[in-house]
Each structure stands twice: as C-alpha cells, then as structure tokens.
C-alpha cells in the first residue's frame, strides 16, 4: 500500500519537502494544503518588488499549483486551511476557503510547515488600514498598492531588523521618505553595537531617519495618514506604517494536536525533524532547532535552514530516520543600498545571556588590494572563546562581505578556531582580495591576543581612562590634527623609538592608530623596551569615532575611511 503524506503549508519548507518526497517515491500520495493561493514563491524577494528592483511580479513565483501538479504529481490544494489535526485518528480537518466546506483527510505521515506570523503588539490604533506588515504576497500587494495607488510619500518602519532595513531601502528607492523606529539602542540585533554604529552612520547618510531607544505608545489616524506617538513625547506622521518587529512561530495547529512546544514558542523537533508524535514532522520558521554555538534551542526564520530541514524530513519519511539536522548558526546577510551587513554565529549579547566566556576583536581592511582601483571599506568583528574557538562573526562593508561571512560561517559551523582562520586558503588576485585576506587578518589578530603578544582595550574602555593612564596616538600629525581622542598624546609610530623618554614607564599606556595595525606595532615596541601595561585599541580610531559620532547622532568621515592594502598584505592604516 502506498504511503499517504500530507504537508501543511507551502513556500520554502512545504514545497521543498513535496518535491523531494516525489523524487524519492514515485508512488506515494502527496497532498499539500496551502491557505493562500500561492504555493511556492520567493518570499525573500518581496521587498525588492515593492522597491522596483524586481519589476515583474510574476518573477517571484517559483512554481504554480498547476505546474506543481504536472511536474511532481502533488495534489496541491490552495485556499485550503487546515484547522485541526487529530494524531490519534491520523486525520486533518480542512476548510475550503472558496466554498466554506469542511472535510477530513487521513494521512500516514504529516509535515508541518506553518511558518511564522508577524508580531503585532497590543498598541492603541494598530488596526489602522494604513499600518502594514510583510509576510506574504497579499501583504506585498497591499503595500505596493498603497505606494502606487494611494501615492504614499512617507513611511515609518517599526523595527530595525534585517527585514525592516531591507524595507527601508526599498521604500526609499520607491521614492518615499523613511523613518525607522527601534526599541533597542541599535539596528540589526544580530550584530554587535560597534558594527551597528557603522550601519547607523551610513543609513543617516542615505537620508533614513533613525529613532533609537524609542517605544511606540499609540497610533492615531490623522486625515488619512498615521500619527505615531513615541514614549519620548515625540510624534511622527506618515502615509503608511510598516510593522517589522519580529515574527512568532505559528504553533496553534501543533498546540491543538498536543505536540510539544518549546520555551521559545516553537514546535519541538528531534534531530530527524520529528515532533513529539512519531508520524508528524515539522520544518521551517515554526520549529525550534539547536544552535551549535550555544547548544541551546533557537528560532531561525530563514529560508536556507527551512529548505535544508524540509529535505531531511522528506528523506527520513521515505527511508526511515537516517539523516540528522545539525542545527543552524543563523548566517544572514542584508543589502542596504551599497552597504552589505552580515553575521553568523553568536553576538556578544547572546553569549552574555548564555553565560559563555568570550573575547572579541575588530579589524578594518579593504575589499581587495588597495593599489588596485576600486577597493572598498570592509570591517570584520569576531567573537571567540579563551581557547580560540570561533563563536561568532560579523562583516560590514561595501564589497566582498558575502564572501567573507561565508568563510567565517563555515569555520563556526565546523566548530573551528581562530587558528583555522589563519589557514584559510582563499582565491587571491588583486581585483578580488589581498595576499592576506581580511579573514586571515582577523585570525592573526586573535592569535596575537590569545598568545599574549598584545593586550587590547575596546572603544567603551576609553572613557574609563584615569589620570594615571597615558593615551598614545601613533598616527601622523596630520591624522591627529583631523580628529583624536581627548587627552591623547601624539607620537607618530615612525618616531616612537627615538621618543621613548616621553612615554612614562610607570603608567598604563593605551595606544591607538587608525585601525589597529600601527597600534599593534607600537605596543610590541614598548613591550620589548620594558613597558608592561601596554594596551592597543581594538579597531582603532575608526571604530571609536564611529561609535562616538553615533552616540552624538552626528557624522564622521572616519566611518567611511579604510586602510590601503599592499600586494604583500601589509596594511597602512
């Protein structure tokens, strides 16, 4: 007797599982229920149709219900909502949204791919017709209609995560003035604050207004527009509001079926993507999976993990539980106009919350050799354990960011160390990289820290400097005169050996340069001349000044500068 498999939900998880099941078993009966009319579309592409980058709406659709039926012989039933699951009877109750008819369908195996839904807090006025969220194609169409039909000229985006900022870019590209309201002190919570500060600087330069550390207390209709009231007593008025404050797993069906739900609200699955019921599997945004870095459950609402989980679940249904899902480190990337922001693994915030000891370093480089035209700024931040294990990485820049985060992510994924970063063999030619790639450089810096060759301080340590500490700026006089840390003394690196008498031996010495390299060389000189309390500023003046300007809500050219990479890989910065 042929196996009967029901899949609830399409898009990345459900559609992938259906196609994989058919490729593995030509005789299985496969039914896919989708409550919307679209079964397989590029969810991640929705913002780019709104912004006009993807001009043809039809390009978003990867497969139609008809195409799915003819190619994979899958019984696709759109506009069909599963309203209940009975694990004992092994049936689902379905409501046909076109006719309102309700019926039951039996199964041998079931896959839940119910996804996640946007968070909508209980704020006064939130049901205003000009307040939107973006989850699916109908949402996209409503937002697009507000822009093209109602001629919306301004927007407030609530939430500064990846999707919120992608929408900020695309609404700006569509001609709207855009403001972003974020409850935290930074956008993009998966990156650490010094990296976010660079993003803040860039977004402001692109005329995106940022309102950080702000809570919304009410929405109010205002002559066809929306007034957004903030806890700080400020108010913003716009033609439309987009809620992008996160998603929560759609777990109501699973709860109703008595399946185990985790502490984060996701469906609990084992390594085989199997729920607490042996005949029910679950994949995608609705499930909790293991974070290999922390060992704790996590929610990762990304298309890549959903596709991989769906493939594994399908394999395990057909061949028995033979494949395991090893978890996800949440590697993600976002395009913000010309800037790219990417992260993988654990941020400082997550590591602190989990009680995991860590160290961190920041380095700045160019996207390729500086003497080759077109090199662009690239900043790398890594978080690593005292034993050298790489725990997290973030890259912000204007070229080659995706390549670097992919290298870093694989080291994290494989449980590798900062020493592995030193050994990464990358494709090198001047138009693409430097002899020592920025990822290699991050490993070299971390190894120097772990080996005790250099002691470092971070940007937030500089305000704690007392009268008994010397701040030493080893940049050139011209660089120093263009901006420096308060109370710093300028002794250019090339003059340091001849001016050691000006450096007090009995005080801690905090050294900095533009990005950290000259500071490291200076620290080695002093250390080998008997100075014991010598510290180098991680990320140099570039990181410090970007954070300082961000806290003052001002601009600073240092956030846009980057060092020059010579062919031998040495950095002048």
Coordinates of C-alpha atoms in Angstrom, one line a residue:
X1 CA 0.0 0.0 0.0
X2 CA 1.4 3.4 -1.0
X3 CA 2.2 5.9 1.7
X4 CA -0.1 8.9 2.1
X5 CA 1.7 12.1 3.2
X6 CA 0.1 15.4 4.0
X7 CA 2.0 18.7 4.0
X8 CA 0.5 21.7 5.7
X9 CA 2.0 24.9 4.3
X10 CA 4.0 25.6 1.1
X11 CA 6.7 28.1 0.3
X12 CA 10.3 27.2 1.3
X13 CA 9.6 24.3 3.7
X14 CA 6.5 22.7 2.4
X15 CA 7.1 23.0 -1.3
X16 CA 10.7 21.7 -1.0
X17 CA 9.5 18.7 1.1
X18 CA 6.8 17.9 -1.5
X19 CA 9.3 18.0 -4.4
X20 CA 11.9 15.9 -2.5
X21 CA 9.2 13.3 -1.5
X22 CA 8.2 12.8 -5.1
X23 CA 11.8 12.4 -6.3
X24 CA 12.3 9.7 -3.7
X25 CA 9.0 7.9 -4.1
X26 CA 7.1 8.0 -7.3
X27 CA 4.1 6.1 -5.9
X28 CA 3.5 8.0 -2.7
X29 CA 0.3 10.0 -2.4
X30 CA 1.2 13.6 -1.5
X31 CA -1.2 16.3 -0.6
X32 CA -0.1 19.9 0.1
X33 CA -2.6 22.2 1.8
X34 CA -1.9 26.0 1.5
X35 CA -4.4 28.5 2.9
X36 CA -3.2 31.2 0.5
X37 CA -3.4 30.9 -3.3
X38 CA 0.4 30.8 -3.8
X39 CA 2.2 27.6 -3.1
X40 CA 5.8 28.4 -4.0
X41 CA 7.2 31.9 -4.3
X42 CA 10.4 33.9 -3.4
X43 CA 9.4 35.2 0.0
X44 CA 12.8 37.0 0.4
X45 CA 12.2 38.8 -2.9
X46 CA 9.0 40.6 -1.8
X47 CA 10.7 43.8 -0.6
X48 CA 12.5 44.1 -3.9
X49 CA 9.3 44.1 -5.9
X50 CA 8.0 46.8 -3.7
X51 CA 11.1 48.9 -4.3
X52 CA 11.0 48.2 -8.0
X53 CA 14.2 46.2 -8.4
X54 CA 12.2 43.2 -9.4
X55 CA 9.8 44.8 -11.8
X56 CA 7.8 41.8 -12.9
X57 CA 5.6 40.5 -10.1
X58 CA 5.4 37.1 -11.8
X59 CA 9.1 36.6 -11.5
X60 CA 8.6 36.0 -7.7
X61 CA 6.6 32.8 -8.4
X62 CA 8.8 29.7 -8.5
X63 CA 6.0 27.2 -9.2
X64 CA 2.3 27.5 -9.7
X65 CA -0.2 24.9 -8.2
X66 CA -0.8 23.7 -11.8
X67 CA 2.9 23.4 -12.5
X68 CA 3.5 21.6 -9.2
X69 CA 0.8 19.1 -10.1
X70 CA 2.0 18.4 -13.6
X71 CA 5.7 18.1 -12.7
X72 CA 5.6 16.4 -9.3
X73 CA 2.1 14.8 -9.3
X74 CA 1.4 16.5 -6.0
X75 CA -2.2 17.2 -5.1
X76 CA -1.9 20.9 -4.3
X77 CA -4.9 22.4 -2.7
X78 CA -4.7 26.2 -2.3
X79 CA -7.2 28.3 -0.4
X80 CA -7.5 25.3 1.9
X81 CA -6.9 25.9 5.6
X82 CA -6.1 23.0 7.9
X83 CA -8.0 23.9 11.1
X84 CA -7.2 20.8 13.2
X85 CA -5.0 17.8 13.5
X86 CA -6.1 14.6 15.2
X87 CA -2.9 12.5 15.8
X88 CA -4.9 9.5 17.2
X89 CA -7.2 9.3 14.2
X90 CA -4.3 10.5 11.9
X91 CA -6.6 12.9 10.2
X92 CA -6.6 16.6 9.4
X93 CA -9.7 18.8 9.3
X94 CA -9.7 21.1 6.3
X95 CA -11.7 24.2 5.5
X96 CA -12.1 25.0 1.8
X97 CA -11.9 28.8 1.8
X98 CA -13.5 29.1 -1.6
X99 CA -16.7 27.2 -0.6
X100 CA -16.5 27.2 3.2
X101 CA -16.9 23.4 3.1
X102 CA -15.2 21.4 5.9
X103 CA -13.9 17.9 5.4
X104 CA -11.4 15.4 6.9
X105 CA -8.3 13.8 5.2
X106 CA -6.3 10.9 6.6
X107 CA -2.6 10.5 6.5
X108 CA 0.2 8.1 7.2
X109 CA 2.8 10.8 7.7
X110 CA 2.4 14.6 8.2
X111 CA 4.8 17.5 7.7
X112 CA 4.0 20.9 9.4
X113 CA 5.4 23.9 7.5
X114 CA 3.2 26.5 9.1
X115 CA 5.8 29.2 9.2
X116 CA 5.7 32.3 11.5
X117 CA 3.5 35.3 11.7
X118 CA 4.4 39.0 12.3
X119 CA 4.3 40.2 15.8
X120 CA 1.5 42.8 16.3
X121 CA 1.6 44.3 19.8
X122 CA -1.5 45.5 21.6
X123 CA -1.0 49.2 20.8
X124 CA -3.9 51.6 20.5
X125 CA -4.7 52.3 16.9
X126 CA -2.8 49.3 15.5
X127 CA -5.7 48.2 13.3
X128 CA -5.4 51.4 11.2
X129 CA -5.8 50.4 7.5
X130 CA -2.5 52.3 6.7
X131 CA -0.5 50.0 9.0
X132 CA 1.0 47.0 7.2
X133 CA 3.2 44.0 7.8
X134 CA 5.1 42.0 5.2
X135 CA 4.7 38.2 5.4
X136 CA 3.3 37.0 2.0
X137 CA 2.3 38.0 -1.5
X138 CA -1.1 39.6 -0.4
X139 CA 0.8 41.8 2.1
X140 CA 3.2 42.8 -0.7
X141 CA 0.3 43.7 -3.0
X142 CA -1.3 45.8 -0.3
X143 CA 1.9 47.7 0.3
X144 CA 2.6 48.2 -3.4
X145 CA -1.0 49.5 -3.9
X146 CA -0.5 52.0 -1.1
X147 CA 2.5 53.3 -2.9
X148 CA 1.3 53.3 -6.5
X149 CA -2.5 53.7 -5.9
X150 CA -2.7 56.0 -2.9
X151 CA 0.6 57.7 -3.7
X152 CA 2.1 57.3 -0.3
X153 CA 5.1 59.6 0.0
X154 CA 6.3 58.8 3.5
X155 CA 6.7 55.7 5.8
X156 CA 7.5 54.8 9.3
X157 CA 9.1 51.4 9.8
X158 CA 8.7 50.0 13.3
X159 CA 11.7 47.7 13.9
X160 CA 15.3 47.8 12.7
X161 CA 16.0 44.2 12.0
X162 CA 17.1 42.8 8.6
X163 CA 13.6 42.9 7.0
X164 CA 12.8 46.3 8.4
X165 CA 16.0 47.8 7.0
X166 CA 15.6 46.0 3.7
X167 CA 12.2 47.6 3.5
X168 CA 13.7 51.0 4.5
X169 CA 16.0 50.7 1.5
X170 CA 13.2 49.6 -0.9
X171 CA 10.7 52.2 0.2
X172 CA 13.4 54.8 -0.2
X173 CA 14.1 53.5 -3.7
X174 CA 10.4 53.7 -4.4
X175 CA 10.6 57.5 -3.6
X176 CA 9.3 57.6 -0.1
X177 CA 10.8 59.5 2.8
X178 CA 11.5 56.9 5.5
X179 CA 11.9 56.8 9.3
X180 CA 12.9 53.8 11.4
X181 CA 11.8 53.4 15.0
X182 CA 13.7 50.9 17.0
X183 CA 13.2 50.0 20.7
X184 CA 16.9 49.0 21.2
X185 CA 19.9 51.3 21.0
X186 CA 20.9 49.8 17.7
X187 CA 19.5 48.3 14.5
X188 CA 20.2 44.7 13.5
X189 CA 20.4 42.9 16.8
X190 CA 22.5 40.0 15.4
X191 CA 25.5 42.4 15.1
X192 CA 27.2 44.0 18.0
X193 CA 27.0 47.7 18.7
X194 CA 30.3 48.9 17.2
X195 CA 29.3 47.3 13.9
X196 CA 25.8 48.7 14.1
X197 CA 27.2 52.1 14.6
X198 CA 28.7 52.0 11.1
X199 CA 25.3 51.0 9.8
X200 CA 23.6 53.9 11.6
X201 CA 26.1 56.3 10.1
X202 CA 25.5 55.0 6.6
X203 CA 21.7 54.9 6.8
X204 CA 21.7 58.5 8.0
X205 CA 23.9 59.5 5.1
X206 CA 21.2 57.9 2.8
X207 CA 18.6 60.2 4.5
X208 CA 17.0 57.4 6.6
X209 CA 15.9 58.9 9.9
X210 CA 16.7 56.7 12.9
X211 CA 14.8 56.9 16.2
X212 CA 16.6 54.5 18.5
X213 CA 15.8 53.7 22.1
X214 CA 12.2 54.6 21.3
X215 CA 8.9 52.9 22.3
X216 CA 5.6 53.4 20.4
X217 CA 2.7 54.1 22.7
X218 CA -0.1 54.7 20.2
X219 CA -1.1 55.1 16.6
X220 CA -3.6 57.7 15.6
X221 CA -5.5 58.5 12.4
X222 CA -4.7 61.9 11.0
X223 CA -6.6 62.9 7.9
X224 CA -5.8 59.7 6.0
X225 CA -2.3 59.4 7.5
X226 CA -0.9 57.8 10.6
X227 CA 0.5 59.6 13.6
X228 CA 3.0 57.6 15.5
X229 CA 3.3 58.6 19.2
X230 CA 6.5 57.8 20.9
X231 CA 7.2 57.4 24.6
X232 CA 9.7 60.2 24.4
X233 CA 6.8 62.6 23.6
X234 CA 7.9 62.8 20.0
X235 CA 5.4 62.0 17.2
X236 CA 5.9 61.1 13.6
X237 CA 3.3 61.4 10.9
X238 CA 3.4 59.3 7.7
X239 CA 1.2 58.0 4.9
X240 CA 2.0 54.4 5.9
X241 CA 3.5 52.4 8.7
X242 CA 5.2 49.0 8.3
X243 CA 5.5 46.7 11.3
X244 CA 8.7 44.7 11.3
X245 CA 9.3 43.9 14.9
X246 CA 9.8 40.2 14.6
X247 CA 7.8 37.1 14.0
X248 CA 6.4 34.4 16.2
X249 CA 6.0 30.7 15.3
X250 CA 2.6 29.7 14.0
X251 CA 2.1 26.9 16.6
X252 CA -1.7 26.8 17.0
X253 CA -2.2 23.7 15.0
X254 CA 0.6 21.9 16.8
X255 CA -0.7 23.0 20.2
X256 CA -4.2 21.8 19.3
X257 CA -2.7 18.4 18.3
X258 CA -1.0 18.1 21.7
X259 CA 2.5 18.4 20.2
X260 CA 5.3 19.6 22.4
X261 CA 6.0 23.3 22.2
X262 CA 9.4 24.7 23.4
X263 CA 10.1 27.6 25.7
X264 CA 10.6 29.9 22.7
X265 CA 7.1 29.1 21.3
X266 CA 8.4 26.9 18.5
X267 CA 7.5 23.3 17.8
X268 CA 10.0 20.9 19.4
X269 CA 11.6 18.5 17.0
X270 CA 14.4 16.0 17.4
X271 CA 17.5 15.7 15.1
X272 CA 15.3 14.0 12.5
X273 CA 12.9 16.9 12.4
X274 CA 10.3 14.7 14.1
X275 CA 7.9 16.2 16.6
X276 CA 6.8 14.5 19.8
X277 CA 4.4 12.5 17.6
X278 CA 6.5 9.9 15.6
X279 CA 4.3 10.3 12.5
X280 CA 4.4 14.1 12.4
X281 CA 7.5 16.1 11.2
X282 CA 7.9 19.9 11.3
X283 CA 10.2 22.3 9.4
X284 CA 10.9 25.9 8.9
X285 CA 10.1 29.1 10.9
X286 CA 7.7 27.2 13.2
X287 CA 10.3 24.9 14.8
X288 CA 12.9 25.3 17.5
X289 CA 16.3 24.0 16.5
X290 CA 19.6 23.7 18.2
X291 CA 22.2 26.5 18.0
X292 CA 25.5 24.6 17.7
X293 CA 27.4 27.6 19.2
X294 CA 25.4 27.8 22.5
X295 CA 23.8 24.3 22.5
X296 CA 20.5 26.0 23.3
X297 CA 17.2 26.0 21.3
X298 CA 16.8 28.9 18.9
X299 CA 14.3 30.2 16.4
X300 CA 15.9 30.9 13.0
X301 CA 13.2 32.2 10.5
X302 CA 15.4 32.0 7.4
X303 CA 14.7 30.3 4.0
X304 CA 18.0 28.4 3.9
X305 CA 17.5 26.4 7.0
X306 CA 13.9 25.8 6.1
X307 CA 14.9 24.2 2.8
X308 CA 17.5 22.0 4.3
X309 CA 15.2 20.9 7.1
X310 CA 12.5 20.0 4.5
X311 CA 14.8 17.9 2.5
X312 CA 16.0 16.0 5.6
X313 CA 12.4 15.5 6.8
X314 CA 11.4 14.1 3.4
X315 CA 14.3 11.7 3.4
X316 CA 13.5 10.4 6.9
X317 CA 9.9 9.8 6.0
X318 CA 10.8 7.7 2.9
X319 CA 13.9 5.9 4.1
X320 CA 13.5 5.9 7.9
X321 CA 15.2 8.2 10.2
X322 CA 18.6 8.1 8.6
X323 CA 19.5 11.8 8.3
X324 CA 20.0 14.3 11.1
X325 CA 19.8 18.1 11.1
X326 CA 22.8 19.6 12.9
X327 CA 21.2 22.9 13.8
X328 CA 21.9 26.4 12.5
X329 CA 24.1 29.2 13.4
X330 CA 21.8 31.8 11.8
X331 CA 24.1 33.0 9.0
X332 CA 22.4 36.0 7.4
X333 CA 23.2 38.9 5.1
X334 CA 21.4 42.1 4.0
X335 CA 21.9 44.6 1.3
X336 CA 21.4 48.3 2.4
X337 CA 21.8 50.4 -0.7
X338 CA 25.6 50.0 -1.4
X339 CA 26.4 48.6 2.0
X340 CA 26.2 44.9 3.0
X341 CA 25.8 43.7 6.6
X342 CA 26.3 40.1 7.5
X343 CA 26.5 37.9 10.6
X344 CA 27.0 34.3 11.7
X345 CA 27.1 32.6 15.0
X346 CA 26.7 34.3 18.3
X347 CA 26.7 38.0 19.1
X348 CA 28.1 39.4 22.4
X349 CA 24.5 39.8 23.7
X350 CA 23.7 36.2 23.1
X351 CA 27.0 35.0 24.6
X352 CA 26.5 37.1 27.7
X353 CA 22.9 35.8 28.0
X354 CA 24.1 32.2 27.8
X355 CA 26.9 32.8 30.2
X356 CA 29.6 31.8 27.7
X357 CA 33.0 33.4 28.2
X358 CA 34.4 35.1 25.1
X359 CA 36.9 37.6 23.8
X360 CA 36.4 39.9 20.8
X361 CA 38.4 41.9 18.2
X362 CA 37.6 44.2 15.3
X363 CA 39.7 44.8 12.2
X364 CA 39.3 47.0 9.2
X365 CA 40.6 46.4 5.7
X366 CA 39.8 46.8 2.0
X367 CA 37.7 44.5 -0.1
X368 CA 40.7 43.9 -2.3
X369 CA 44.3 45.1 -2.7
X370 CA 44.4 48.9 -2.2
X371 CA 46.7 49.6 -5.1
X372 CA 44.1 48.0 -7.5
X373 CA 41.3 50.5 -8.3
X374 CA 38.0 50.3 -6.5
X375 CA 38.9 48.9 -3.1
X376 CA 36.1 49.5 -0.7
X377 CA 35.8 49.5 3.1
X378 CA 35.4 46.2 4.9
X379 CA 35.2 45.7 8.7
X380 CA 35.3 42.3 10.5
X381 CA 34.4 41.6 14.1
X382 CA 34.9 38.1 15.6
X383 CA 33.8 36.7 19.0
X384 CA 35.9 33.8 20.2
X385 CA 36.4 31.7 23.3
X386 CA 39.5 31.9 25.5
X387 CA 40.6 28.6 24.0
X388 CA 40.3 30.1 20.5
X389 CA 37.0 28.5 19.3
X390 CA 35.3 30.9 16.9
X391 CA 31.8 31.7 18.3
X392 CA 30.5 34.5 16.1
X393 CA 31.5 36.8 13.2
X394 CA 30.1 40.0 11.7
X395 CA 31.2 41.8 8.5
X396 CA 30.1 45.2 7.3
X397 CA 31.3 46.9 4.2
X398 CA 30.8 47.8 0.6
X399 CA 32.3 44.9 -1.3
X400 CA 33.1 41.2 -0.7
X401 CA 31.1 41.0 2.5
X402 CA 29.2 37.9 1.5
X403 CA 32.4 36.0 0.5
X404 CA 34.0 36.7 3.9
X405 CA 30.9 35.8 6.0
X406 CA 30.6 32.5 4.2
X407 CA 34.2 31.7 5.1
X408 CA 33.7 32.6 8.7
X409 CA 30.4 30.8 8.9
X410 CA 31.9 27.5 7.8
X411 CA 34.6 27.7 10.4
X412 CA 31.9 28.4 13.1
X413 CA 29.7 25.7 11.7
X414 CA 32.5 23.1 11.9
X415 CA 33.4 24.1 15.4
X416 CA 36.7 25.6 14.2
X417 CA 39.0 28.1 15.8
X418 CA 40.7 31.5 15.1
X419 CA 43.7 29.4 14.2
X420 CA 41.7 28.0 11.3
X421 CA 41.1 31.5 10.1
X422 CA 44.8 32.0 9.7
X423 CA 45.0 28.9 7.5
X424 CA 42.0 29.5 5.2
X425 CA 43.2 29.3 1.6
X426 CA 41.3 31.9 -0.4
X427 CA 41.4 32.7 -4.1
X428 CA 43.8 35.7 -4.4
X429 CA 44.3 38.2 -7.2
X430 CA 44.5 41.9 -6.7
X431 CA 40.9 42.6 -8.0
X432 CA 39.4 40.1 -5.5
X433 CA 41.4 40.1 -2.3
X434 CA 44.8 40.6 -0.7
X435 CA 47.6 38.1 -0.1
X436 CA 46.4 38.1 3.5
X437 CA 42.7 38.2 3.3
X438 CA 40.7 40.2 5.9
X439 CA 39.5 36.8 7.3
X440 CA 43.1 35.7 7.6
X441 CA 43.9 39.0 9.3
X442 CA 41.1 38.5 11.8
X443 CA 42.7 35.2 12.7
X444 CA 46.2 36.7 13.0
X445 CA 44.9 39.4 15.4
X446 CA 43.0 36.9 17.5
X447 CA 46.0 34.6 17.7
X448 CA 48.2 37.5 18.9
X449 CA 45.7 38.3 21.6
X450 CA 45.5 34.7 22.8
X451 CA 49.3 34.3 22.7
X452 CA 49.7 37.4 24.9
X453 CA 51.6 39.3 22.3
X454 CA 49.2 42.2 22.6
X455 CA 46.7 43.3 25.2
X456 CA 43.7 45.1 23.9
X457 CA 41.1 47.6 25.1
X458 CA 37.8 48.3 23.4
X459 CA 36.0 51.5 22.5
X460 CA 34.0 51.6 25.7
X461 CA 37.1 51.3 27.8
X462 CA 38.5 54.7 26.6
X463 CA 36.0 56.7 28.7
X464 CA 37.2 55.0 31.8
X465 CA 40.8 56.2 31.5
X466 CA 42.1 57.8 34.7
X467 CA 44.7 60.4 35.2
X468 CA 47.3 57.7 35.8
X469 CA 46.9 56.4 32.2
X470 CA 48.5 57.8 29.0
X471 CA 46.6 57.7 25.8
X472 CA 49.1 57.4 22.9
X473 CA 48.1 58.3 19.3
X474 CA 50.7 56.8 16.9
X475 CA 49.2 58.2 13.7
X476 CA 50.8 61.0 11.8
X477 CA 50.4 64.6 13.0
X478 CA 48.0 65.3 10.1
X479 CA 45.8 62.5 11.1
X480 CA 45.9 63.5 14.8
X481 CA 45.0 67.1 13.9
X482 CA 42.0 66.0 11.9
X483 CA 40.5 64.3 15.0
X484 CA 41.7 62.4 18.0
X485 CA 40.6 61.0 21.4
X486 CA 40.6 63.6 24.2
X487 CA 43.8 63.8 26.3
X488 CA 45.7 61.8 23.7
X489 CA 49.4 62.5 23.1
X490 CA 50.6 62.2 19.5
X491 CA 53.9 60.4 18.9
X492 CA 53.9 59.0 15.3
X493 CA 54.9 55.4 15.1
X494 CA 58.0 56.0 13.0
X495 CA 59.3 58.4 15.7
X496 CA 58.4 56.3 18.7
X497 CA 61.8 54.6 19.2
X498 CA 63.5 57.9 19.4
X499 CA 61.0 59.4 21.8
X500 CA 60.6 56.7 24.4
X501 CA 61.6 59.1 27.1
X502 CA 58.2 60.8 26.5
X503 CA 56.3 57.6 27.4
X504 CA 56.1 57.2 31.2
X505 CA 57.2 53.8 32.3
X506 CA 55.0 53.6 35.4
X507 CA 51.7 54.2 33.8
X508 CA 49.3 52.0 31.8
X509 CA 49.6 53.1 28.1
X510 CA 46.5 52.9 25.9
X511 CA 47.7 53.0 22.2
X512 CA 45.6 53.6 19.1
X513 CA 46.1 54.3 15.4
X514 CA 43.6 54.4 12.6
X515 CA 42.5 50.7 12.5
X516 CA 44.8 48.9 14.9
X517 CA 47.9 47.7 13.0
X518 CA 50.3 50.6 13.8
X519 CA 49.0 50.4 17.4
X520 CA 50.0 46.8 17.5
X521 CA 53.5 47.6 16.2
X522 CA 53.8 50.3 18.8
X523 CA 52.7 48.0 21.6
X524 CA 55.3 45.5 20.5
X525 CA 58.0 48.2 20.6
X526 CA 57.0 49.3 24.0
X527 CA 56.6 45.8 25.4
X528 CA 60.1 44.9 24.3
X529 CA 61.5 48.0 25.9
X530 CA 60.3 47.1 29.3
X531 CA 56.8 48.6 29.4
X532 CA 54.4 46.1 31.0
X533 CA 51.0 47.7 31.0
X534 CA 50.6 48.4 27.2
X535 CA 47.2 48.1 25.5
X536 CA 46.1 48.5 21.9
X537 CA 42.6 49.9 21.0
X538 CA 40.7 47.2 19.0
X539 CA 39.5 48.5 15.7
X540 CA 41.5 51.7 16.2
X541 CA 40.2 55.3 15.9
X542 CA 37.8 54.2 13.1
X543 CA 35.7 52.1 15.5
X544 CA 36.0 54.6 18.3
X545 CA 35.0 57.6 16.3
X546 CA 32.1 55.8 14.6
X547 CA 30.6 54.9 18.0
X548 CA 31.3 58.3 19.3
X549 CA 29.6 60.0 16.4
X550 CA 26.7 57.6 16.6
X551 CA 26.1 58.4 20.2
X552 CA 26.1 62.0 19.4
X553 CA 23.9 61.4 16.3
X554 CA 26.4 63.1 14.1
X555 CA 28.5 62.2 11.1
X556 CA 32.2 61.4 11.0
X557 CA 34.4 60.8 7.9
X558 CA 36.3 58.1 9.8
X559 CA 33.3 55.8 9.4
X560 CA 33.8 55.9 5.6
X561 CA 37.6 55.6 5.5
X562 CA 39.5 52.4 5.1
X563 CA 43.2 51.3 5.0
X564 CA 45.3 50.6 1.9
X565 CA 46.4 47.0 1.4
X566 CA 49.7 46.5 -0.3
X567 CA 50.4 43.4 -2.5
X568 CA 52.3 41.7 0.3
X569 CA 49.2 42.0 2.5
X570 CA 50.7 44.5 4.9
X571 CA 48.3 47.3 5.9
X572 CA 49.0 51.0 6.1
X573 CA 46.2 52.2 8.3

